[in-house]
Short mmCIF file of C-alpha atoms in Angstrom, two decimals:
data_model
loop_
_atom_site.label_atom_id
_atom_site.label_comp_id
_atom_site.label_asym_id
_atom_site.label_seq_id
_atom_site.Cartn_x
_atom_site.Cartn_y
_atom_site.Cartn_z
CA MET A 260 -290.38 -118.74 110.27
CA ARG A 261 -293.85 -119.08 109.04
CA MET A 262 -294.82 -122.49 107.22
CA PRO A 263 -296.04 -122.11 103.71
CA LEU A 264 -299.88 -123.11 104.70
CA GLU A 265 -300.01 -120.32 107.13
CA GLU A 266 -298.46 -117.81 104.81
CA ALA A 267 -300.83 -118.58 102.11
CA LEU A 268 -303.85 -118.20 104.54
CA LEU A 269 -302.29 -114.93 105.85
CA ARG A 270 -302.15 -113.52 102.32
CA ALA A 271 -305.64 -114.79 101.23
CA ARG A 272 -306.97 -112.71 104.50
CA VAL A 273 -305.05 -109.98 103.47
CA ARG A 274 -306.88 -110.02 99.95
CA ARG A 275 -310.20 -110.35 101.60
CA LEU A 276 -309.72 -107.32 103.65
CA THR A 277 -308.41 -105.46 100.87
CA ARG A 278 -311.45 -106.33 98.63
CA ARG A 279 -313.81 -105.52 101.47
CA ALA A 280 -312.24 -101.94 102.07
CA GLY A 281 -312.51 -101.40 98.20
CA PRO A 282 -310.11 -98.86 96.51
CA ARG A 283 -308.50 -96.12 98.59
CA ALA A 284 -310.37 -92.65 98.13
CA ARG A 285 -307.77 -90.35 96.71
CA THR A 286 -308.19 -86.87 97.90
CA PRO A 287 -308.54 -84.37 94.93
CA ARG A 288 -305.59 -81.98 94.81
CA PRO A 289 -306.80 -78.38 94.90
CA ARG A 290 -306.33 -76.58 91.62
CA ARG A 291 -303.85 -74.08 91.82
CA THR A 292 -305.36 -70.66 90.77
CA THR A 293 -303.44 -67.72 89.86
CA ASP A 294 -304.13 -64.45 91.78
CA PRO A 295 -304.34 -61.71 89.03
CA ARG A 296 -302.78 -59.37 91.71
CA GLU A 297 -299.99 -61.56 91.96
CA VAL A 298 -296.62 -60.42 90.55
CA THR A 299 -295.13 -63.02 88.30
CA PRO A 300 -292.21 -62.58 85.55
CA LYS A 301 -294.93 -62.95 82.82
CA ARG A 302 -297.03 -59.94 84.45
CA THR A 303 -294.08 -57.75 84.83
CA ALA A 304 -292.80 -58.46 81.27
CA GLN A 305 -295.99 -57.69 80.02
CA LEU A 306 -296.27 -54.46 81.98
CA LEU A 307 -292.76 -53.47 80.70
CA VAL A 308 -294.24 -53.66 77.39
CA GLY A 309 -297.36 -51.76 78.18
CA ALA A 310 -295.52 -49.10 79.99
CA PHE A 311 -293.23 -48.31 77.09
CA ALA A 312 -295.89 -48.22 74.82
CA ALA A 313 -298.02 -45.88 77.01
CA ALA A 314 -294.70 -43.59 77.11
CA LEU A 315 -294.26 -43.78 73.66
CA ALA A 316 -297.84 -42.53 72.92
CA VAL A 317 -297.62 -39.81 75.39
CA GLY A 318 -294.45 -38.71 74.18
CA THR A 319 -295.46 -38.56 70.66
CA VAL A 320 -298.77 -36.57 71.33
CA LEU A 321 -296.45 -33.93 73.12
CA LEU A 322 -293.97 -33.80 70.37
CA LEU A 323 -296.77 -33.07 67.88
CA LEU A 324 -297.53 -29.73 69.83
CA PRO A 325 -296.82 -26.75 67.80
CA ALA A 326 -294.73 -25.65 71.22
CA ALA A 327 -292.05 -28.43 70.57
CA ARG A 328 -291.30 -27.17 67.14
CA THR A 329 -289.15 -24.22 66.10
CA GLY A 330 -290.63 -23.68 62.98
CA PRO A 331 -294.05 -22.67 61.97
CA GLY A 332 -296.77 -25.42 62.65
CA ALA A 333 -296.37 -28.64 64.24
CA ALA A 334 -294.13 -31.79 63.71
CA THR A 335 -295.40 -34.46 61.09
CA PRO A 336 -296.74 -37.66 63.12
CA LEU A 337 -294.03 -39.64 61.69
CA GLU A 338 -291.28 -36.99 63.01
CA ALA A 339 -292.88 -37.17 66.35
CA PHE A 340 -293.30 -40.97 66.46
CA PHE A 341 -290.16 -41.61 65.44
CA THR A 342 -288.07 -39.12 67.55
CA ALA A 343 -290.28 -40.56 70.76
CA ALA A 344 -289.61 -44.08 69.84
CA SER A 345 -285.88 -43.38 69.55
CA ALA A 346 -285.92 -41.62 72.92
CA ILE A 347 -287.89 -44.02 74.93
CA CYS A 348 -285.70 -46.82 73.35
CA VAL A 349 -282.82 -44.87 74.34
CA THR A 350 -281.49 -45.02 70.66
CA GLY A 351 -280.45 -41.89 69.54
CA LEU A 352 -281.43 -42.44 65.68
CA VAL A 353 -283.17 -39.07 64.41
CA VAL A 354 -285.01 -38.01 61.40
CA VAL A 355 -284.62 -34.17 62.08
CA ASP A 356 -281.75 -32.01 63.49
CA THR A 357 -282.53 -32.16 67.34
CA PRO A 358 -280.98 -28.85 68.31
CA VAL A 359 -282.36 -27.11 65.34
CA TYR A 360 -285.98 -28.49 64.81
CA TRP A 361 -287.08 -29.08 68.63
CA THR A 362 -287.80 -26.09 70.91
CA PRO A 363 -286.53 -26.14 74.44
CA PHE A 364 -289.68 -27.74 75.44
CA GLY A 365 -289.38 -30.29 72.69
CA GLN A 366 -285.78 -31.08 73.88
CA ALA A 367 -287.05 -31.68 77.48
CA VAL A 368 -289.73 -33.91 76.29
CA ILE A 369 -287.02 -36.10 74.66
CA LEU A 370 -285.03 -35.79 77.91
CA ALA A 371 -287.79 -37.13 79.76
CA LEU A 372 -288.47 -39.99 77.51
CA ILE A 373 -284.90 -40.63 77.68
CA GLN A 374 -284.72 -40.86 81.69
CA LEU A 375 -287.95 -43.01 81.66
CA GLY A 376 -286.59 -45.19 79.19
CA GLY A 377 -283.19 -45.74 80.67
CA PHE A 378 -284.55 -46.10 84.30
CA GLY A 379 -287.50 -48.41 83.06
CA VAL A 380 -285.09 -50.68 81.77
CA MET A 381 -282.79 -51.04 84.64
CA SER A 382 -285.82 -51.23 87.14
CA PHE A 383 -287.93 -53.70 85.26
CA ALA A 384 -284.85 -55.91 84.26
CA THR A 385 -283.58 -55.94 87.87
CA VAL A 386 -287.45 -56.88 89.21
CA LEU A 387 -287.66 -59.54 86.63
CA GLY A 388 -284.27 -60.87 88.15
CA ILE A 389 -285.81 -60.84 91.67
CA LEU A 390 -288.90 -62.69 90.56
CA LEU A 391 -286.90 -65.23 88.84
CA PHE A 392 -284.80 -65.51 91.75
CA ARG A 393 -288.07 -66.07 93.90
CA ARG A 394 -289.17 -68.94 91.62
CA LEU A 395 -286.09 -71.09 92.25
CA GLY A 396 -285.82 -73.94 94.39
CA LEU A 397 -284.18 -73.54 98.16
CA SER A 398 -280.94 -74.99 97.01
CA ALA A 399 -280.78 -72.85 94.10
CA ARG A 400 -281.71 -69.42 95.79
CA ILE A 401 -279.19 -70.47 98.53
CA THR A 402 -276.56 -70.85 96.13
CA SER A 403 -277.31 -67.75 94.11
CA ALA A 404 -277.59 -65.84 97.48
CA THR A 405 -274.24 -66.86 98.40
CA GLU A 406 -272.47 -66.13 95.33
CA THR A 407 -274.04 -62.48 94.92
CA LYS A 408 -273.59 -62.06 98.42
CA SER A 409 -277.09 -60.01 98.75
CA PRO A 410 -279.33 -62.19 101.12
CA GLY A 411 -281.88 -58.94 101.03
CA TYR A 412 -281.98 -58.97 97.31
CA GLY A 413 -285.56 -59.69 97.15
CA ASP A 414 -286.75 -56.23 98.74
CA MET A 415 -288.05 -54.95 95.65
CA ARG A 416 -288.75 -51.38 97.00
CA GLY A 417 -285.43 -51.15 98.51
CA VAL A 418 -283.76 -52.18 95.08
CA LEU A 419 -285.76 -49.70 93.08
CA LEU A 420 -284.69 -47.00 95.24
CA ARG A 421 -281.13 -47.83 95.15
CA ILE A 422 -281.49 -47.89 91.19
CA LEU A 423 -282.95 -44.31 91.49
CA ALA A 424 -280.31 -43.41 93.68
CA THR A 425 -277.44 -44.85 91.71
CA THR A 426 -278.79 -42.97 88.61
CA VAL A 427 -279.37 -39.59 90.25
CA VAL A 428 -275.75 -39.62 91.58
CA ILE A 429 -273.98 -40.61 88.59
CA GLU A 430 -275.94 -38.18 86.17
CA ALA A 431 -275.47 -35.35 88.75
CA ALA A 432 -271.60 -35.96 88.93
CA VAL A 433 -271.07 -36.08 84.97
CA ALA A 434 -273.68 -33.06 84.28
CA ALA A 435 -271.34 -30.98 87.03
CA ALA A 436 -268.37 -31.85 85.16
CA LEU A 437 -269.71 -31.04 81.65
CA GLY A 438 -271.52 -28.12 82.97
CA LEU A 439 -268.46 -26.62 84.41
CA ARG A 440 -266.26 -27.39 81.03
CA PHE A 441 -268.98 -25.73 78.97
CA GLY A 442 -269.04 -22.69 81.34
CA LEU A 443 -265.32 -22.08 81.91
CA GLY A 444 -263.91 -23.59 78.91
CA TYR A 445 -266.23 -22.36 76.29
CA GLY A 446 -267.80 -19.14 77.87
CA TYR A 447 -271.46 -20.49 77.95
CA GLU A 448 -273.83 -18.76 80.19
CA PRO A 449 -274.64 -20.49 83.41
CA ALA A 450 -278.08 -21.70 82.41
CA ARG A 451 -276.92 -22.91 79.05
CA ALA A 452 -273.90 -24.64 80.38
CA LEU A 453 -276.22 -26.33 83.06
CA TRP A 454 -278.66 -27.33 80.58
CA HIS A 455 -276.13 -28.82 78.11
CA GLY A 456 -274.28 -30.58 81.28
CA VAL A 457 -277.46 -32.27 82.15
CA PHE A 458 -278.87 -33.20 78.73
CA HIS A 459 -275.91 -34.87 77.95
CA ALA A 460 -275.37 -36.51 81.18
CA VAL A 461 -278.47 -37.95 81.04
CA SER A 462 -278.13 -39.15 77.45
CA ALA A 463 -274.76 -40.70 77.96
CA PHE A 464 -275.54 -42.52 81.22
CA ASN A 465 -278.84 -43.73 79.40
CA ASN A 466 -276.93 -44.82 76.40
CA ALA A 467 -279.01 -42.75 74.34
CA GLY A 468 -276.60 -40.64 72.22
CA PHE A 469 -278.96 -37.48 71.49
CA ALA A 470 -276.81 -34.33 71.52
CA LEU A 471 -277.59 -30.48 71.41
CA TYR A 472 -275.14 -30.43 68.33
CA SER A 473 -276.07 -30.80 64.81
CA LEU A 474 -272.71 -32.59 64.42
CA SER A 475 -272.75 -34.56 67.59
CA ILE A 476 -269.65 -34.31 69.70
CA THR A 477 -267.23 -34.03 66.83
CA ASP A 478 -266.54 -30.29 67.76
CA PHE A 479 -265.16 -31.87 71.20
CA ALA A 480 -263.05 -34.86 69.60
CA ALA A 481 -259.93 -33.70 70.98
CA ASP A 482 -261.40 -32.29 74.61
CA PRO A 483 -260.95 -34.85 77.04
CA TRP A 484 -262.90 -32.80 79.65
CA ILE A 485 -266.24 -33.47 77.61
CA THR A 486 -265.21 -36.93 76.08
CA LEU A 487 -264.14 -38.53 79.24
CA PRO A 488 -267.14 -38.05 81.51
CA LEU A 489 -269.47 -38.92 78.54
CA MET A 490 -267.37 -42.21 78.35
CA VAL A 491 -267.41 -42.73 82.10
CA ALA A 492 -271.32 -42.29 82.10
CA VAL A 493 -271.59 -44.56 78.89
CA VAL A 494 -269.63 -47.43 80.69
CA LEU A 495 -271.44 -47.08 84.25
CA GLY A 496 -274.69 -47.28 82.50
CA GLY A 497 -273.66 -50.17 80.35
CA LEU A 498 -272.22 -52.22 83.25
CA GLY A 499 -275.90 -52.81 84.67
CA PHE A 500 -277.13 -52.29 88.43
CA PRO A 501 -276.32 -55.73 89.71
CA VAL A 502 -272.62 -54.98 88.93
CA LEU A 503 -272.56 -51.56 90.09
CA GLN A 504 -274.17 -52.63 93.48
CA GLN A 505 -271.49 -55.38 94.02
CA LEU A 506 -268.76 -53.08 93.01
CA ARG A 507 -269.99 -50.60 95.74
CA ARG A 508 -270.21 -53.16 98.24
CA GLU A 509 -267.03 -55.14 97.48
CA TRP A 510 -264.64 -53.32 95.17
CA ARG A 511 -261.81 -54.45 97.48
CA ARG A 512 -262.55 -57.98 97.26
CA PRO A 513 -262.77 -59.20 93.64
CA LEU A 514 -262.57 -63.00 94.59
CA ARG A 515 -266.25 -62.54 96.17
CA TRP A 516 -267.72 -61.20 92.94
CA SER A 517 -270.35 -63.20 91.28
CA MET A 518 -270.06 -64.79 87.83
CA ASN A 519 -272.06 -62.17 86.27
CA THR A 520 -269.73 -59.31 87.50
CA ARG A 521 -266.71 -60.76 86.44
CA LEU A 522 -268.01 -62.01 83.02
CA VAL A 523 -269.42 -58.26 82.41
CA LEU A 524 -266.01 -56.50 83.47
CA MET A 525 -263.70 -58.98 81.75
CA ALA A 526 -265.90 -58.66 78.62
CA THR A 527 -266.29 -55.03 78.71
CA ALA A 528 -262.65 -54.56 79.13
CA VAL A 529 -261.81 -56.70 76.20
CA LEU A 530 -264.23 -55.20 73.82
CA LEU A 531 -263.08 -51.61 74.61
CA GLY A 532 -259.44 -52.31 74.17
CA ALA A 533 -259.87 -54.46 70.96
CA GLY A 534 -262.54 -52.02 69.65
CA THR A 535 -259.97 -48.77 70.02
CA VAL A 536 -257.03 -50.87 68.44
CA PHE A 537 -259.36 -51.95 65.57
CA LEU A 538 -260.73 -48.44 64.80
CA CYS A 539 -257.37 -46.77 65.15
CA ALA A 540 -255.72 -48.97 62.94
CA VAL A 541 -258.18 -48.93 60.14
CA GLU A 542 -258.97 -45.25 60.43
CA TRP A 543 -255.40 -43.76 61.49
CA SER A 544 -254.70 -42.34 58.03
CA ASN A 545 -258.29 -41.75 56.95
CA PRO A 546 -258.38 -38.00 56.04
CA ALA A 547 -262.03 -37.48 56.76
CA THR A 548 -261.70 -39.37 60.26
CA LEU A 549 -258.34 -39.82 62.40
CA GLY A 550 -256.00 -38.54 59.87
CA PRO A 551 -255.88 -34.88 60.42
CA MET A 552 -255.18 -35.26 64.39
CA ARG A 553 -252.27 -35.69 66.62
CA THR A 554 -251.45 -39.24 67.80
CA ASP A 555 -252.90 -38.34 71.49
CA GLU A 556 -256.25 -37.17 69.89
CA LYS A 557 -256.62 -40.06 67.37
CA LEU A 558 -255.99 -42.54 70.51
CA LEU A 559 -258.90 -40.61 72.38
CA ALA A 560 -261.23 -40.45 69.62
CA GLY A 561 -260.69 -44.08 68.69
CA LEU A 562 -261.43 -45.00 72.45
CA PHE A 563 -264.30 -42.83 72.28
CA GLN A 564 -265.85 -44.37 69.40
CA SER A 565 -265.22 -47.87 70.68
CA VAL A 566 -266.93 -46.86 73.80
CA ILE A 567 -269.79 -45.33 72.12
CA ALA A 568 -270.31 -48.24 70.13
CA ARG A 569 -271.38 -50.20 73.28
CA THR A 570 -274.85 -48.34 72.36
CA ALA A 571 -274.66 -44.85 73.25
CA GLY A 572 -274.72 -43.14 69.94
CA PHE A 573 -272.82 -40.11 70.04
CA ASN A 574 -269.65 -39.67 67.44
CA SER A 575 -266.76 -37.55 67.64
CA ILE A 576 -265.52 -38.25 64.06
CA ASP A 577 -267.67 -38.61 61.03
CA VAL A 578 -269.24 -42.02 60.91
CA ALA A 579 -270.37 -41.63 57.14
CA ALA A 580 -266.65 -41.23 56.12
CA MET A 581 -265.50 -44.20 57.86
CA HIS A 582 -264.15 -47.15 56.07
CA PRO A 583 -266.57 -49.76 55.57
CA VAL A 584 -264.66 -51.97 57.35
CA SER A 585 -264.77 -49.90 60.45
CA TRP A 586 -268.47 -50.19 59.83
CA LEU A 587 -268.31 -53.86 60.08
CA GLY A 588 -266.38 -53.89 63.01
CA LEU A 589 -268.93 -51.39 64.61
CA ASP A 590 -271.61 -53.58 63.77
CA LEU A 591 -270.27 -56.29 65.77
CA LEU A 592 -269.22 -54.23 68.74
CA MET A 593 -272.98 -52.70 68.59
CA LEU A 594 -274.70 -56.05 68.20
CA ILE A 595 -272.69 -57.18 71.55
CA GLY A 596 -273.68 -54.34 73.48
CA GLY A 597 -273.38 -54.02 77.14
CA GLY A 598 -274.42 -55.72 80.37
CA PRO A 599 -277.80 -57.01 81.65
CA ALA A 600 -280.22 -55.15 83.72
CA GLY A 601 -278.27 -51.87 82.54
CA THR A 602 -279.07 -49.04 79.99
CA ALA A 603 -277.13 -50.43 77.10
CA GLY A 604 -278.77 -52.64 74.44
CA GLY A 605 -277.49 -55.43 72.28
CA LEU A 606 -277.38 -58.99 72.78
CA LYS A 607 -275.59 -58.43 76.11
CA VAL A 608 -271.90 -59.18 76.83
CA THR A 609 -272.83 -62.31 79.01
CA THR A 610 -274.88 -63.98 76.36
CA VAL A 611 -271.96 -63.54 73.75
CA ALA A 612 -269.30 -64.65 76.53
CA VAL A 613 -271.86 -67.68 77.52
CA LEU A 614 -271.58 -68.83 73.60
CA GLY A 615 -267.81 -68.32 73.41
CA PHE A 616 -267.34 -70.62 76.39
CA VAL A 617 -269.79 -73.10 74.92
CA ALA A 618 -267.74 -73.02 71.68
CA TRP A 619 -264.65 -73.44 73.83
CA ALA A 620 -265.77 -76.42 75.71
CA GLU A 621 -266.67 -78.31 72.40
CA ILE A 622 -263.59 -77.56 70.55
CA THR A 623 -261.45 -78.60 73.47
CA GLY A 624 -263.87 -81.77 74.42
CA GLN A 625 -264.79 -81.01 77.58
CA GLY A 626 -267.81 -82.78 79.05
CA ALA A 627 -269.31 -79.75 80.80
CA VAL A 628 -269.24 -76.07 80.02
CA THR A 629 -267.02 -74.19 82.85
CA VAL A 630 -267.10 -70.42 83.31
CA LEU A 631 -264.56 -69.07 85.83
CA GLY A 632 -264.11 -72.19 87.91
CA LYS A 633 -268.10 -72.92 87.97
CA ARG A 634 -270.06 -75.20 85.92
CA LEU A 635 -272.65 -73.57 83.51
CA SER A 636 -276.27 -74.71 83.41
CA ARG A 637 -277.35 -76.20 80.19
CA SER A 638 -280.53 -74.22 80.57
CA VAL A 639 -278.62 -71.20 80.03
CA GLN A 640 -276.71 -72.19 77.42
CA ARG A 641 -280.02 -72.83 75.72
CA GLN A 642 -281.21 -69.33 76.58
CA ALA A 643 -278.22 -67.67 75.49
CA THR A 644 -278.59 -69.69 71.78
CA THR A 645 -282.00 -68.82 71.58
CA VAL A 646 -281.79 -64.99 72.16
CA VAL A 647 -278.83 -64.92 69.56
CA VAL A 648 -280.71 -66.85 66.91
CA LEU A 649 -283.87 -64.76 67.31
CA ALA A 650 -281.81 -61.52 67.19
CA LEU A 651 -280.02 -62.53 64.16
CA GLY A 652 -283.32 -63.60 62.47
CA ALA A 653 -284.70 -60.07 63.05
CA VAL A 654 -281.47 -58.17 61.82
CA ALA A 655 -281.51 -60.42 58.64
CA THR A 656 -285.48 -59.73 58.17
CA ALA A 657 -285.16 -56.30 58.52
CA THR A 658 -282.00 -56.09 56.25
CA THR A 659 -283.76 -57.79 53.51
CA VAL A 660 -286.80 -55.46 53.86
CA LEU A 661 -284.77 -52.46 53.57
CA MET A 662 -282.71 -53.84 50.64
CA LEU A 663 -286.04 -54.24 48.97
CA LEU A 664 -287.10 -50.73 49.80
CA HIS A 665 -283.59 -49.17 49.15
CA GLU A 666 -281.34 -51.11 47.05
CA ASP A 667 -279.47 -48.02 45.97
CA LEU A 668 -278.07 -47.31 49.63
CA GLY A 669 -275.99 -50.48 49.59
CA LEU A 670 -276.00 -53.51 51.72
CA ASP A 671 -273.08 -52.08 54.18
CA ARG A 672 -274.98 -49.04 55.00
CA ILE A 673 -278.36 -50.70 55.48
CA LEU A 674 -276.69 -53.50 57.83
CA PHE A 675 -275.23 -50.64 59.88
CA GLU A 676 -278.51 -48.63 60.26
CA VAL A 677 -280.48 -51.93 61.19
CA VAL A 678 -277.97 -53.25 63.69
CA SER A 679 -277.78 -49.69 65.18
CA ALA A 680 -281.70 -49.68 65.79
CA PHE A 681 -281.92 -53.19 66.92
CA ALA A 682 -278.94 -52.81 69.38
CA THR A 683 -280.44 -49.13 70.37
CA VAL A 684 -277.16 -47.39 69.60
CA GLY A 685 -278.01 -44.56 67.46
CA LEU A 686 -274.99 -44.41 65.19
CA SER A 687 -275.62 -43.73 61.56
CA THR A 688 -274.13 -43.16 58.30
CA GLY A 689 -276.56 -40.45 57.59
CA ILE A 690 -279.20 -42.23 55.80
CA THR A 691 -281.84 -42.14 58.47
CA ALA A 692 -283.61 -39.23 57.48
CA GLN A 693 -283.37 -40.22 53.51
CA LEU A 694 -285.68 -43.47 54.36
CA SER A 695 -288.89 -43.88 53.12
CA PRO A 696 -291.92 -43.79 55.84
CA ALA A 697 -291.92 -47.52 55.50
CA ALA A 698 -288.28 -47.97 56.19
CA GLN A 699 -288.55 -45.51 59.16
CA LEU A 700 -291.54 -47.56 60.69
CA VAL A 701 -289.30 -50.68 60.42
CA LEU A 702 -286.48 -49.06 62.37
CA VAL A 703 -288.98 -47.92 65.00
CA ALA A 704 -290.21 -51.73 65.31
CA LEU A 705 -286.54 -52.67 65.44
CA MET A 706 -285.82 -50.05 68.23
CA PHE A 707 -288.87 -51.51 70.17
CA LEU A 708 -287.96 -54.90 69.67
CA GLY A 709 -284.32 -54.69 70.68
CA ARG A 710 -284.98 -52.65 73.73
CA LEU A 711 -287.80 -54.92 75.05
CA GLY A 712 -287.25 -58.28 73.23
CA PRO A 713 -284.02 -59.60 74.72
CA ILE A 714 -285.53 -58.84 78.15
CA THR A 715 -288.82 -60.45 77.99
CA VAL A 716 -287.61 -63.29 75.69
CA ALA A 717 -284.76 -64.20 78.25
CA THR A 718 -287.50 -63.88 81.15
CA ALA A 719 -290.05 -66.21 79.23
CA LEU A 720 -287.29 -68.74 78.72
CA ALA A 721 -286.05 -68.66 82.13
CA ALA A 722 -289.70 -68.74 83.86
CA ARG A 723 -290.64 -71.73 81.93
CA THR A 724 -290.77 -74.56 84.46
CA ARG A 725 -292.29 -77.46 82.13
CA ARG A 726 -290.94 -81.24 83.35
CA THR A 727 -290.96 -83.72 80.81
CA LEU A 728 -291.85 -87.28 81.97
CA TYR A 729 -290.36 -89.12 79.31
CA GLU A 730 -287.09 -88.88 76.76
CA LEU A 731 -287.17 -89.80 73.22
CA PRO A 732 -284.44 -91.97 71.74
CA LYS A 733 -281.17 -90.08 70.77
CA GLU A 734 -279.77 -89.59 67.23
CA ARG A 735 -277.26 -87.36 65.90
CA PRO A 736 -277.41 -85.62 62.67
CA LEU A 737 -274.08 -84.79 60.76
CA ILE A 738 -272.78 -81.19 61.82
CA GLY A 739 -270.19 -79.16 59.48
#
């Protein structure tokens, strides 16, 4: 043990040496520069928007050609622009009768835009997920890879090829089933049967809703050989590529499914069942919809419309003749939509499911939000809330604008049209063509926003890594 004097002398010597050495020079950290060629979530989202805008421009120009229209002359710029936007955004709203107004060339352009829109959204959404996965820390990446059982998920080229293969296989199988039914059951010539099968298979899997019949699928409402393949294609496209891939690998081992897969499958089953019961209960005796049908036909038509409300846009019964209560129920189904990284639109079932679990945790007084045995990250809760609030704001704003432009149409019809456009569904009460050019442009903006908005917003929120070095004092306002 040192004596006090020795300790004082030692401390004084240390101070002299420190002053003599001067302050320690700090090596400046090299500033992180971003390579303009680096692929980031932000750049990918920008590329997504730019690619869709370019495809929309090209599609509009092609539909403006005289060869695209059956009558004399060419389509008007608004007709071509609206149709191209509805096709690339896989919506299905139309201002002209597709099988009557457009030639086979015009229909082929529409089909190509549908395919680009559906495949593009699935691809870009999956790539954005991969890029966000790479931005996670090591522990989070290990956890995610363990949950999804996909350590090679970062191979973007392989993922895109698998998306393409999945799309081709499903569309080919549905097209074959439909083509055989059109040919054998309705006497179509082979070329026409094949064309109708391919067109409706692509339109169904990409949740577009374009049909080569003026009354959509109403003539086949009681034919399960037509409606069932369409429903299968719509559901598979709406599940999303991550879910399809995991089901392909581990369909016999449900305990190993990720939270995303289980949420999408559970929510899809609940919504399809609830939608079928609701529509059948309301429309069962409606003489203009389900009333004249047999019991089995009513159930089939109710199931078909419940599936289609997941953003496909076909209809096997007259939507304009439905009860306003049915319109409200369809509004909710359309707004929820399908699964993430799929061809369906809407808010996505996972977003709504997260908010449901958050509400349940608050009602039951739980300290943390748990989903299927796992604790839910607070950042995911905030992202889901933000997406829903922005979507509801867009729907409310567009509804207000259209009400000012067409107050004679009523709130229920206008709200239905707005939700259908934003959720990229395509169902309509028959007022699309009656709207003024300004109102139709509002719908185009909604379709574009609804197709790309949730993806880009969610990506921007997930990619933000802002670290706060301080916290402000807490205070709680009164709620309710």
